[in-house]
PDB file of C-alpha atoms and ligand atoms in Angstrom:
ATOM      1  CA  MET A1207      -5.598   2.317 -26.631  1.00  0.00           C
ATOM      2  CA  LEU A1208      -3.956  -0.095 -24.268  1.00  0.00           C
ATOM      3  CA  ASP A1209      -3.102   1.188 -20.769  1.00  0.00           C
ATOM      4  CA  ILE A1210      -0.668  -1.189 -19.092  1.00  0.00           C
ATOM      5  CA  ALA A1211      -0.692  -1.406 -15.271  1.00  0.00           C
ATOM      6  CA  THR A1212      -3.781   0.763 -15.397  1.00  0.00           C
ATOM      7  CA  GLY A1213      -4.439   0.750 -11.624  1.00  0.00           C
ATOM      8  CA  PRO A1214      -7.646   2.719 -11.050  1.00  0.00           C
ATOM      9  CA  GLY A1215      -7.763   3.659 -14.732  1.00  0.00           C
ATOM     10  CA  ILE A1216      -6.775   7.324 -14.495  1.00  0.00           C
ATOM     11  CA  LEU A1217      -5.247   7.410 -17.996  1.00  0.00           C
ATOM     12  CA  ILE A1218      -8.345   5.826 -19.509  1.00  0.00           C
ATOM     13  CA  GLU A1219     -10.573   8.347 -17.749  1.00  0.00           C
ATOM     14  CA  HIS A1220      -8.491  11.162 -19.258  1.00  0.00           C
ATOM     15  CA  ALA A1221      -8.642   9.520 -22.684  1.00  0.00           C
ATOM     16  CA  LEU A1222     -12.452   9.205 -22.495  1.00  0.00           C
ATOM     17  CA  ALA A1223     -12.753  12.861 -21.464  1.00  0.00           C
ATOM     18  CA  TYR A1224     -10.425  13.862 -24.307  1.00  0.00           C
ATOM     19  CA  ALA A1225     -12.446  11.850 -26.830  1.00  0.00           C
ATOM     20  CA  ALA A1226     -15.650  13.509 -25.579  1.00  0.00           C
ATOM     21  CA  ASP A1227     -14.018  16.960 -25.917  1.00  0.00           C
ATOM     22  CA  GLN A1228     -13.230  16.137 -29.522  1.00  0.00           C
ATOM     23  CA  ASP A1229     -16.972  15.593 -30.127  1.00  0.00           C
ATOM     24  CA  ASP A1230     -16.084  11.909 -30.434  1.00  0.00           C
ATOM     25  CA  ARG A1231     -14.405  12.529 -33.783  1.00  0.00           C
ATOM     26  CA  PHE A1232     -12.672   9.230 -33.166  1.00  0.00           C
ATOM     27  CA  ALA A1233     -14.111   6.115 -31.551  1.00  0.00           C
ATOM     28  CA  LEU A1234     -12.073   5.351 -28.472  1.00  0.00           C
ATOM     29  CA  HIS A1235     -11.846   1.769 -27.408  1.00  0.00           C
ATOM     30  CA  ALA A1236      -9.643   1.373 -24.353  1.00  0.00           C
ATOM     31  CA  VAL A1237      -8.213  -1.734 -22.769  1.00  0.00           C
ATOM     32  CA  GLY A1238      -6.762  -1.453 -19.272  1.00  0.00           C
ATOM     33  CA  SER A1239      -4.598  -4.271 -17.949  1.00  0.00           C
ATOM     34  CA  ASP A1240      -3.103  -4.807 -14.528  1.00  0.00           C
ATOM     35  CA  LEU A1241      -1.554  -7.556 -12.452  1.00  0.00           C
ATOM     36  CA  SER A1242      -4.104  -6.879  -9.737  1.00  0.00           C
ATOM     37  CA  GLU A1243      -7.700  -7.818 -10.419  1.00  0.00           C
ATOM     38  CA  HIS A1244      -8.839  -5.213  -7.862  1.00  0.00           C
ATOM     39  CA  ALA A1245      -7.297  -2.518 -10.018  1.00  0.00           C
ATOM     40  CA  GLY A1246      -9.863  -3.055 -12.746  1.00  0.00           C
ATOM     41  CA  ALA A1247     -12.930  -2.378 -10.649  1.00  0.00           C
ATOM     42  CA  LYS A1248     -12.835   1.393 -11.106  1.00  0.00           C
ATOM     43  CA  THR A1249     -11.798   1.170 -14.750  1.00  0.00           C
ATOM     44  CA  LEU A1250     -14.831  -0.981 -15.426  1.00  0.00           C
ATOM     45  CA  ARG A1251     -17.151   1.328 -13.478  1.00  0.00           C
ATOM     46  CA  SER A1252     -16.065   4.169 -15.732  1.00  0.00           C
ATOM     47  CA  SER A1253     -16.715   2.039 -18.773  1.00  0.00           C
ATOM     48  CA  ASP A1254     -18.711   3.801 -21.393  1.00  0.00           C
ATOM     49  CA  GLU A1255     -21.003   1.720 -23.601  1.00  0.00           C
ATOM     50  CA  GLY A1256     -18.604  -1.183 -23.651  1.00  0.00           C
ATOM     51  CA  ARG A1257     -15.751   0.989 -24.872  1.00  0.00           C
ATOM     52  CA  VAL A1258     -13.552   0.081 -21.906  1.00  0.00           C
ATOM     53  CA  ASN A1259     -12.370  -3.403 -21.072  1.00  0.00           C
ATOM     54  CA  PHE A1260     -10.168  -4.638 -18.282  1.00  0.00           C
ATOM     55  CA  VAL A1261      -7.829  -7.628 -18.483  1.00  0.00           C
ATOM     56  CA  VAL A1262      -5.847  -9.096 -15.587  1.00  0.00           C
ATOM     57  CA  ALA A1263      -2.334  -9.560 -16.977  1.00  0.00           C
ATOM     58  CA  ASP A1264       1.303  -9.411 -15.963  1.00  0.00           C
ATOM     59  CA  ALA A1265       3.073  -6.798 -18.086  1.00  0.00           C
ATOM     60  CA  ALA A1266       5.963  -9.271 -18.310  1.00  0.00           C
ATOM     61  CA  GLN A1267       3.684 -11.695 -20.200  1.00  0.00           C
ATOM     62  CA  PRO A1268       1.125  -9.613 -22.040  1.00  0.00           C
ATOM     63  CA  PRO A1269      -1.673 -11.643 -23.644  1.00  0.00           C
ATOM     64  CA  PHE A1270      -2.492  -9.170 -26.426  1.00  0.00           C
ATOM     65  CA  PRO A1271      -1.909  -9.761 -30.126  1.00  0.00           C
ATOM     66  CA  GLU A1272       1.002  -7.990 -31.804  1.00  0.00           C
ATOM     67  CA  SER A1273       0.428  -4.851 -33.872  1.00  0.00           C
ATOM     68  CA  THR A1274      -3.095  -4.115 -32.574  1.00  0.00           C
ATOM     69  CA  PHE A1275      -3.278  -0.758 -30.805  1.00  0.00           C
ATOM     70  CA  ASP A1276      -2.967   2.849 -31.995  1.00  0.00           C
ATOM     71  CA  LEU A1277      -1.756   3.974 -28.590  1.00  0.00           C
ATOM     72  CA  VAL A1278       0.031   2.011 -25.886  1.00  0.00           C
ATOM     73  CA  ALA A1279       0.372   3.978 -22.661  1.00  0.00           C
ATOM     74  CA  SER A1280       1.479   3.392 -19.113  1.00  0.00           C
ATOM     75  CA  GLN A1281       1.820   5.736 -16.164  1.00  0.00           C
ATOM     76  CA  PHE A1282       4.099   4.536 -13.367  1.00  0.00           C
ATOM     77  CA  GLY A1283       3.326   0.958 -14.369  1.00  0.00           C
ATOM     78  CA  VAL A1284       4.983  -1.099 -17.092  1.00  0.00           C
ATOM     79  CA  GLU A1285       8.497  -0.493 -15.720  1.00  0.00           C
ATOM     80  CA  TYR A1286       7.602  -2.573 -12.616  1.00  0.00           C
ATOM     81  CA  ALA A1287       7.983  -5.555 -14.952  1.00  0.00           C
ATOM     82  CA  GLY A1288      11.320  -4.328 -16.381  1.00  0.00           C
ATOM     83  CA  LEU A1289      12.473  -2.931 -19.716  1.00  0.00           C
ATOM     84  CA  ASP A1290      11.716  -6.181 -21.594  1.00  0.00           C
ATOM     85  CA  ALA A1291       8.073  -5.541 -20.670  1.00  0.00           C
ATOM     86  CA  VAL A1292       8.318  -2.053 -22.184  1.00  0.00           C
ATOM     87  CA  MET A1293       9.547  -3.613 -25.430  1.00  0.00           C
ATOM     88  CA  ALA A1294       6.714  -6.171 -25.324  1.00  0.00           C
ATOM     89  CA  ALA A1295       4.234  -3.313 -24.787  1.00  0.00           C
ATOM     90  CA  ALA A1296       5.673  -1.458 -27.768  1.00  0.00           C
ATOM     91  CA  GLY A1297       5.184  -4.602 -29.863  1.00  0.00           C
ATOM     92  CA  HIS A1298       1.401  -4.285 -29.459  1.00  0.00           C
ATOM     93  CA  LEU A1299       1.360  -1.095 -31.521  1.00  0.00           C
ATOM     94  CA  ALA A1300       0.063  -1.099 -35.058  1.00  0.00           C
ATOM     95  CA  PRO A1301       2.312   0.599 -37.640  1.00  0.00           C
ATOM     96  CA  GLY A1302       2.102   4.363 -37.063  1.00  0.00           C
ATOM     97  CA  GLY A1303       0.954   3.777 -33.461  1.00  0.00           C
ATOM     98  CA  ARG A1304       2.323   5.779 -30.536  1.00  0.00           C
ATOM     99  CA  LEU A1305       3.992   4.655 -27.325  1.00  0.00           C
ATOM    100  CA  ALA A1306       3.507   7.101 -24.423  1.00  0.00           C
ATOM    101  CA  LEU A1307       5.017   6.335 -21.036  1.00  0.00           C
ATOM    102  CA  VAL A1308       5.454   8.095 -17.717  1.00  0.00           C
ATOM    103  CA  MET A1309       7.951   6.157 -15.635  1.00  0.00           C
ATOM    104  CA  HIS A1310       9.544   6.282 -12.194  1.00  0.00           C
ATOM    105  CA  LEU A1311      12.736   8.351 -12.156  1.00  0.00           C
ATOM    106  CA  ALA A1312      15.793   7.259 -10.171  1.00  0.00           C
ATOM    107  CA  GLY A1313      16.931  10.153  -7.990  1.00  0.00           C
ATOM    108  CA  GLY A1314      13.634  12.001  -8.350  1.00  0.00           C
ATOM    109  CA  ASP A1315      11.276  13.251  -5.674  1.00  0.00           C
ATOM    110  CA  ILE A1316       9.070  10.151  -5.735  1.00  0.00           C
ATOM    111  CA  GLU A1317      12.122   7.932  -5.220  1.00  0.00           C
ATOM    112  CA  ASP A1318      13.199   9.999  -2.191  1.00  0.00           C
ATOM    113  CA  TYR A1319       9.702   9.649  -0.776  1.00  0.00           C
ATOM    114  CA  CYS A1320       9.589   5.866  -1.370  1.00  0.00           C
ATOM    115  CA  ARG A1321      13.052   5.342   0.170  1.00  0.00           C
ATOM    116  CA  ALA A1322      12.163   7.335   3.285  1.00  0.00           C
ATOM    117  CA  CYS A1323       8.853   5.459   3.680  1.00  0.00           C
ATOM    118  CA  ALA A1324      10.439   2.020   3.049  1.00  0.00           C
ATOM    119  CA  ASP A1325      13.187   2.794   5.602  1.00  0.00           C
ATOM    120  CA  LEU A1326      10.720   3.852   8.270  1.00  0.00           C
ATOM    121  CA  LEU A1327       8.453   0.841   7.645  1.00  0.00           C
ATOM    122  CA  GLY A1328      11.568  -1.370   7.836  1.00  0.00           C
ATOM    123  CA  GLN A1329      12.161   0.013  11.346  1.00  0.00           C
ATOM    124  CA  VAL A1330       9.054  -1.835  12.528  1.00  0.00           C
ATOM    125  CA  LYS A1331      10.917  -5.119  12.077  1.00  0.00           C
ATOM    126  CA  THR A1332      14.226  -3.791  13.402  1.00  0.00           C
ATOM    127  CA  THR A1333      12.647  -2.639  16.660  1.00  0.00           C
ATOM    128  CA  GLY A1334      11.008  -6.052  17.161  1.00  0.00           C
ATOM    129  CA  VAL A1335       7.743  -4.493  18.294  1.00  0.00           C
ATOM    130  CA  PHE A1336       5.638  -7.283  16.765  1.00  0.00           C
ATOM    131  CA  ALA A1337       7.902 -10.006  18.200  1.00  0.00           C
ATOM    132  CA  CYS A1338       7.389  -8.421  21.649  1.00  0.00           C
ATOM    133  CA  ALA A1339       3.611  -8.285  21.099  1.00  0.00           C
ATOM    134  CA  TYR A1340       3.558 -11.991  20.164  1.00  0.00           C
ATOM    135  CA  ALA A1341       5.507 -12.819  23.332  1.00  0.00           C
ATOM    136  CA  LEU A1342       2.929 -10.919  25.416  1.00  0.00           C
ATOM    137  CA  LEU A1343       0.074 -12.761  23.694  1.00  0.00           C
ATOM    138  CA  ASP A1344       1.779 -16.104  24.445  1.00  0.00           C
ATOM    139  CA  GLN A1345       2.107 -15.116  28.076  1.00  0.00           C
ATOM    140  CA  ALA A1346      -1.592 -14.064  28.229  1.00  0.00           C
ATOM    141  CA  ARG A1347      -2.645 -17.343  26.596  1.00  0.00           C
ATOM    142  CA  ASP A1348      -0.748 -19.278  29.299  1.00  0.00           C
ATOM    143  CA  VAL A1349      -2.582 -17.341  32.003  1.00  0.00           C
ATOM    144  CA  LEU A1350      -5.962 -17.792  30.288  1.00  0.00           C
ATOM    145  CA  ASP A1351      -5.185 -21.527  29.911  1.00  0.00           C
ATOM    146  CA  GLY A1352      -4.883 -21.656  33.704  1.00  0.00           C
ATOM    147  CA  LYS A1353      -1.097 -21.933  33.951  1.00  0.00           C
ATOM    148  CA  GLU A1354       0.507 -20.225  36.913  1.00  0.00           C
ATOM    149  CA  HIS A1355       0.603 -16.420  36.480  1.00  0.00           C
ATOM    150  CA  ASP A1356       4.299 -15.545  36.542  1.00  0.00           C
ATOM    151  CA  ARG A1357       4.092 -11.817  37.241  1.00  0.00           C
ATOM    152  CA  ASP A1358       7.851 -11.238  36.866  1.00  0.00           C
ATOM    153  CA  ARG A1359       7.771 -12.759  33.376  1.00  0.00           C
ATOM    154  CA  ALA A1360       4.736 -10.668  32.459  1.00  0.00           C
ATOM    155  CA  GLN A1361       6.415  -7.484  33.700  1.00  0.00           C
ATOM    156  CA  ALA A1362       9.676  -8.237  31.858  1.00  0.00           C
ATOM    157  CA  LEU A1363       7.786  -8.852  28.594  1.00  0.00           C
ATOM    158  CA  GLU A1364       5.788  -5.648  29.074  1.00  0.00           C
ATOM    159  CA  GLN A1365       9.014  -3.697  29.538  1.00  0.00           C
ATOM    160  CA  GLU A1366      10.473  -5.211  26.366  1.00  0.00           C
ATOM    161  CA  PHE A1367       7.337  -4.265  24.444  1.00  0.00           C
ATOM    162  CA  VAL A1368       7.413  -0.692  25.769  1.00  0.00           C
ATOM    163  CA  ALA A1369      11.132  -0.365  24.888  1.00  0.00           C
ATOM    164  CA  ALA A1370      10.494  -1.582  21.306  1.00  0.00           C
ATOM    165  CA  ARG A1371       7.430   0.654  20.959  1.00  0.00           C
ATOM    166  CA  ASP A1372       9.351   3.708  22.223  1.00  0.00           C
ATOM    167  CA  GLN A1373      12.247   2.962  19.885  1.00  0.00           C
ATOM    168  CA  LEU A1374       9.816   2.921  16.968  1.00  0.00           C
ATOM    169  CA  LEU A1375       8.221   6.158  18.181  1.00  0.00           C
ATOM    170  CA  ARG A1376      11.695   7.765  18.276  1.00  0.00           C
ATOM    171  CA  SER A1377      12.341   6.593  14.688  1.00  0.00           C
ATOM    172  CA  MET A1378       8.996   8.091  13.655  1.00  0.00           C
ATOM    173  CA  HIS A1379       9.886  11.431  15.246  1.00  0.00           C
ATOM    174  CA  ALA A1380      13.336  11.401  13.660  1.00  0.00           C
ATOM    175  CA  ALA A1381      12.060  10.397  10.205  1.00  0.00           C
ATOM    176  CA  SER A1382      12.567  12.849   7.378  1.00  0.00           C
ATOM    177  CA  GLN A1383       9.791  14.993   5.952  1.00  0.00           C
ATOM    178  CA  GLU A1384       9.423  12.554   3.016  1.00  0.00           C
ATOM    179  CA  ALA A1385       8.342   9.736   5.360  1.00  0.00           C
ATOM    180  CA  MET A1386       5.574  11.774   6.954  1.00  0.00           C
ATOM    181  CA  ALA A1387       2.940   9.972   4.852  1.00  0.00           C
ATOM    182  CA  VAL A1388       3.726   6.791   6.805  1.00  0.00           C
ATOM    183  CA  THR A1389       3.698   8.181  10.337  1.00  0.00           C
ATOM    184  CA  PRO A1390      -0.109   8.498  10.819  1.00  0.00           C
ATOM    185  CA  PHE A1391      -0.475   4.881   9.640  1.00  0.00           C
ATOM    186  CA  LEU A1392       2.236   3.694  12.059  1.00  0.00           C
ATOM    187  CA  ALA A1393       0.927   5.861  14.910  1.00  0.00           C
ATOM    188  CA  ARG A1394      -2.554   4.320  14.578  1.00  0.00           C
ATOM    189  CA  MET A1395      -1.118   0.823  14.370  1.00  0.00           C
ATOM    190  CA  LEU A1396       1.115   1.356  17.438  1.00  0.00           C
ATOM    191  CA  ASN A1397      -1.718   2.867  19.447  1.00  0.00           C
ATOM    192  CA  ASP A1398      -3.990  -0.117  18.695  1.00  0.00           C
ATOM    193  CA  LEU A1399      -1.161  -2.608  19.362  1.00  0.00           C
ATOM    194  CA  ASN A1400      -0.438  -0.901  22.662  1.00  0.00           C
ATOM    195  CA  GLN A1401      -4.073  -1.137  23.750  1.00  0.00           C
ATOM    196  CA  LEU A1402      -4.312  -4.762  22.705  1.00  0.00           C
ATOM    197  CA  CYS A1403      -1.178  -5.670  24.666  1.00  0.00           C
ATOM    198  CA  ALA A1404      -2.387  -3.761  27.732  1.00  0.00           C
ATOM    199  CA  ARG A1405      -5.782  -5.540  27.665  1.00  0.00           C
ATOM    200  CA  ARG A1406      -4.499  -8.875  26.382  1.00  0.00           C
ATOM    201  CA  TYR A1407      -6.300 -10.973  29.016  1.00  0.00           C
ATOM    202  CA  ALA A1408      -9.647  -9.638  27.773  1.00  0.00           C
ATOM    203  CA  TYR A1409      -9.380 -11.130  24.280  1.00  0.00           C
ATOM    204  CA  ALA A1410      -9.748 -14.655  22.952  1.00  0.00           C
ATOM    205  CA  PRO A1411      -6.107 -15.585  22.158  1.00  0.00           C
ATOM    206  CA  PRO A1412      -6.789 -16.648  18.525  1.00  0.00           C
ATOM    207  CA  ASP A1413      -8.573 -13.326  17.816  1.00  0.00           C
ATOM    208  CA  ALA A1414      -5.771 -11.272  19.321  1.00  0.00           C
ATOM    209  CA  LEU A1415      -3.153 -13.283  17.410  1.00  0.00           C
ATOM    210  CA  ASN A1416      -5.054 -12.889  14.118  1.00  0.00           C
ATOM    211  CA  TRP A1417      -5.311  -9.169  14.621  1.00  0.00           C
ATOM    212  CA  VAL A1418      -1.573  -8.735  15.292  1.00  0.00           C
ATOM    213  CA  GLN A1419      -0.665 -10.955  12.332  1.00  0.00           C
ATOM    214  CA  HIS A1420      -2.943  -8.878  10.116  1.00  0.00           C
ATOM    215  CA  GLN A1421      -1.261  -5.639  11.270  1.00  0.00           C
ATOM    216  CA  GLU A1422       2.185  -7.111  10.660  1.00  0.00           C
ATOM    217  CA  ARG A1423       1.178  -8.145   7.123  1.00  0.00           C
ATOM    218  CA  GLU A1424      -0.231  -4.665   6.411  1.00  0.00           C
ATOM    219  CA  VAL A1425       3.078  -3.075   7.379  1.00  0.00           C
ATOM    220  CA  GLU A1426       4.999  -5.520   5.193  1.00  0.00           C
ATOM    221  CA  VAL A1427       2.658  -4.983   2.199  1.00  0.00           C
ATOM    222  CA  TYR A1428       3.137  -1.220   2.538  1.00  0.00           C
ATOM    223  CA  ARG A1429       6.935  -1.605   2.830  1.00  0.00           C
ATOM    224  CA  ARG A1430       7.067  -3.879  -0.241  1.00  0.00           C
ATOM    225  CA  ARG A1431       4.952  -1.444  -2.257  1.00  0.00           C
ATOM    226  CA  MET A1432       7.452   1.321  -1.472  1.00  0.00           C
ATOM    227  CA  GLN A1433      10.380  -1.023  -2.222  1.00  0.00           C
ATOM    228  CA  SER A1434       8.928  -2.094  -5.591  1.00  0.00           C
ATOM    229  CA  MET A1435       8.551   1.567  -6.565  1.00  0.00           C
ATOM    230  CA  LEU A1436      12.234   2.064  -5.712  1.00  0.00           C
ATOM    231  CA  GLU A1437      13.188  -0.920  -7.849  1.00  0.00           C
ATOM    232  CA  ALA A1438      11.091   0.402 -10.752  1.00  0.00           C
ATOM    233  CA  ALA A1439      12.972   3.736 -10.768  1.00  0.00           C
ATOM    234  CA  GLN A1440      14.826   4.229 -14.065  1.00  0.00           C
ATOM    235  CA  THR A1441      18.256   5.812 -14.503  1.00  0.00           C
ATOM    236  CA  PRO A1442      19.383   7.924 -17.490  1.00  0.00           C
ATOM    237  CA  GLU A1443      21.325   4.827 -18.652  1.00  0.00           C
ATOM    238  CA  ASP A1444      18.101   2.767 -18.589  1.00  0.00           C
ATOM    239  CA  LEU A1445      16.343   5.357 -20.729  1.00  0.00           C
ATOM    240  CA  GLY A1446      19.300   5.521 -23.140  1.00  0.00           C
ATOM    241  CA  ALA A1447      19.260   1.724 -23.476  1.00  0.00           C
ATOM    242  CA  LEU A1448      15.502   1.760 -24.061  1.00  0.00           C
ATOM    243  CA  GLN A1449      15.833   4.386 -26.764  1.00  0.00           C
ATOM    244  CA  THR A1450      18.486   2.270 -28.525  1.00  0.00           C
ATOM    245  CA  ARG A1451      16.295  -0.838 -28.346  1.00  0.00           C
ATOM    246  CA  LEU A1452      13.211   0.984 -29.625  1.00  0.00           C
ATOM    247  CA  GLU A1453      15.129   2.504 -32.527  1.00  0.00           C
ATOM    248  CA  ALA A1454      16.567  -0.916 -33.381  1.00  0.00           C
ATOM    249  CA  SER A1455      12.988  -2.303 -33.414  1.00  0.00           C
ATOM    250  CA  GLY A1456      11.736   0.195 -35.980  1.00  0.00           C
ATOM    251  CA  PHE A1457      10.545   3.041 -33.772  1.00  0.00           C
ATOM    252  CA  GLU A1458      10.931   6.643 -34.904  1.00  0.00           C
ATOM    253  CA  SER A1459      11.044   9.918 -33.010  1.00  0.00           C
ATOM    254  CA  VAL A1460      12.013   8.235 -29.756  1.00  0.00           C
ATOM    255  CA  ARG A1461      12.132  11.125 -27.280  1.00  0.00           C
ATOM    256  CA  TYR A1462      12.399  11.219 -23.551  1.00  0.00           C
ATOM    257  CA  ASP A1463      12.849  13.842 -20.871  1.00  0.00           C
ATOM    258  CA  LYS A1464      12.249  14.449 -17.194  1.00  0.00           C
ATOM    259  CA  VAL A1465       8.893  15.690 -15.953  1.00  0.00           C
ATOM    260  CA  VAL A1466       9.338  18.608 -13.577  1.00  0.00           C
ATOM    261  CA  SER A1467       6.813  19.597 -10.940  1.00  0.00           C
ATOM    262  CA  ALA A1468       5.204  22.950 -11.714  1.00  0.00           C
ATOM    263  CA  SER A1469       4.898  23.734  -7.995  1.00  0.00           C
ATOM    264  CA  HIS A1470       8.447  23.079  -6.702  1.00  0.00           C
ATOM    265  CA  GLY A1471      10.535  22.689  -9.849  1.00  0.00           C
ATOM    266  CA  ASN A1472      11.918  19.215  -9.012  1.00  0.00           C
ATOM    267  CA  ALA A1473      11.978  16.351 -11.498  1.00  0.00           C
ATOM    268  CA  PHE A1474       9.775  13.442 -10.435  1.00  0.00           C
ATOM    269  CA  ALA A1475       9.306  11.190 -13.505  1.00  0.00           C
ATOM    270  CA  TRP A1476      10.468  10.262 -16.992  1.00  0.00           C
ATOM    271  CA  ARG A1477       8.276  10.869 -20.015  1.00  0.00           C
ATOM    272  CA  LEU A1478       8.971   8.809 -23.139  1.00  0.00           C
ATOM    273  CA  GLU A1479       7.263   8.921 -26.511  1.00  0.00           C
ATOM    274  CA  ALA A1480       7.929   6.948 -29.659  1.00  0.00           C
ATOM    275  CA  VAL A1481       6.132   6.175 -32.923  1.00  0.00           C
ATOM    276  CA  ARG A1482       6.175   2.793 -34.609  1.00  0.00           C
ATOM    277  CA  ALA A1483       7.275   3.196 -38.201  1.00  0.00           C
ATOM    278  CA  GLY A1484       4.277   3.071 -40.555  1.00  0.00           C
TER     279      GLY A1484
HETATM  280  C1  SAM B1314       1.788   3.186  -9.049  1.00  0.00           C
HETATM  281  S1  SAM B1314       0.439   2.215  -9.639  1.00  0.00           S
HETATM  282  C2  SAM B1314       0.016   3.145 -11.108  1.00  0.00           C
HETATM  283  C3  SAM B1314      -1.382   2.900 -11.551  1.00  0.00           C
HETATM  284  C4  SAM B1314      -1.891   3.770 -12.711  1.00  0.00           C
HETATM  285  N1  SAM B1314      -1.159   3.555 -13.929  1.00  0.00           N
HETATM  286  C5  SAM B1314      -1.893   5.240 -12.329  1.00  0.00           C
HETATM  287  O1  SAM B1314      -1.161   6.015 -12.919  1.00  0.00           O
HETATM  288  O2  SAM B1314      -2.630   5.597 -11.387  1.00  0.00           O
HETATM  289  C6  SAM B1314       1.275   0.787 -10.283  1.00  0.00           C
HETATM  290  C7  SAM B1314       0.348  -0.254 -10.856  1.00  0.00           C
HETATM  291  O3  SAM B1314       1.164  -1.239 -11.501  1.00  0.00           O
HETATM  292  C8  SAM B1314       0.587  -2.505 -11.309  1.00  0.00           C
HETATM  293  N2  SAM B1314       1.633  -3.501 -11.566  1.00  0.00           N
HETATM  294  C9  SAM B1314       2.757  -3.709 -10.839  1.00  0.00           C
HETATM  295  N3  SAM B1314       3.480  -4.685 -11.401  1.00  0.00           N
HETATM  296  C10 SAM B1314       2.819  -5.087 -12.523  1.00  0.00           C
HETATM  297  C11 SAM B1314       3.057  -6.071 -13.528  1.00  0.00           C
HETATM  298  N4  SAM B1314       4.153  -6.848 -13.482  1.00  0.00           N
HETATM  299  N5  SAM B1314       2.152  -6.221 -14.520  1.00  0.00           N
HETATM  300  C12 SAM B1314       1.029  -5.443 -14.559  1.00  0.00           C
HETATM  301  N6  SAM B1314       0.744  -4.500 -13.636  1.00  0.00           N
HETATM  302  C13 SAM B1314       1.621  -4.327 -12.622  1.00  0.00           C
HETATM  303  C14 SAM B1314       0.076  -2.440  -9.885  1.00  0.00           C
HETATM  304  O4  SAM B1314      -0.912  -3.421  -9.627  1.00  0.00           O
HETATM  305  C15 SAM B1314      -0.482  -1.011  -9.832  1.00  0.00           C
HETATM  306  O5  SAM B1314      -1.845  -0.981 -10.219  1.00  0.00           O
END
């Protein structure tokens, strides 16, 4: 099997367990691929007598030979690279091989969650809390460099920082239930930023600056991850178009439907299956 955008290799782990349950009546050889080289670490750890391999690859430009695999799968993955990447993935199947995908659903629960989280993380920039922290660090550096300590300037910058921080705290309190996964992360970050700004004269300016820049990057990486999940969400029209393309490329039994949560009954993903004509 080929698992595209394998991440930590959850699908491959399930496939290995399934093969073991079948008393290894078939020899499973799994290849996991992902854009991120870190993703492969866990997949490789779970490797079983060389039956699992990991390849760093962009799903938009897959390096695998055509018509090779019996199963091509992806769970919340290949659609990040667009529907052309899904067609490329399907092209790796041998005749009679099966395509099995779970994809992000536009309008589903996961999309609501990602939108709420991306919006709240976007508030960090809107409030200007990092810009205010940088201004305070500049002011502390001037003092530590021996320039005259302008207490009025310091106080004004502190007030600006506190106003931005409190605005972000208000956004966190007002955020919807879906964004609650982000609030502990932001609360920790704000608490640490607050302490750093309050004790800014006690730190070497380059260390303090590095730390704030690192925090700002972390927030942006988190926001982009949520945004890319939103962009990967597929509409019913996308799935209809994919079905047409697969059928035109010689796929049979192309079926798709929404996956509904057993606990709360809401749809949260698409499931698509297709078989390459033998
Ligand atoms: C939501 S995670 C899903 C991981 C895994 N399939 C699972 O179900 O746990 C999305 C994965 O897609 C990968 N990814 C995003 N864009 C990609 C691309 N263009 N090509 C390959 N992998 C990509 C990310 O690195 C990440 O590991």
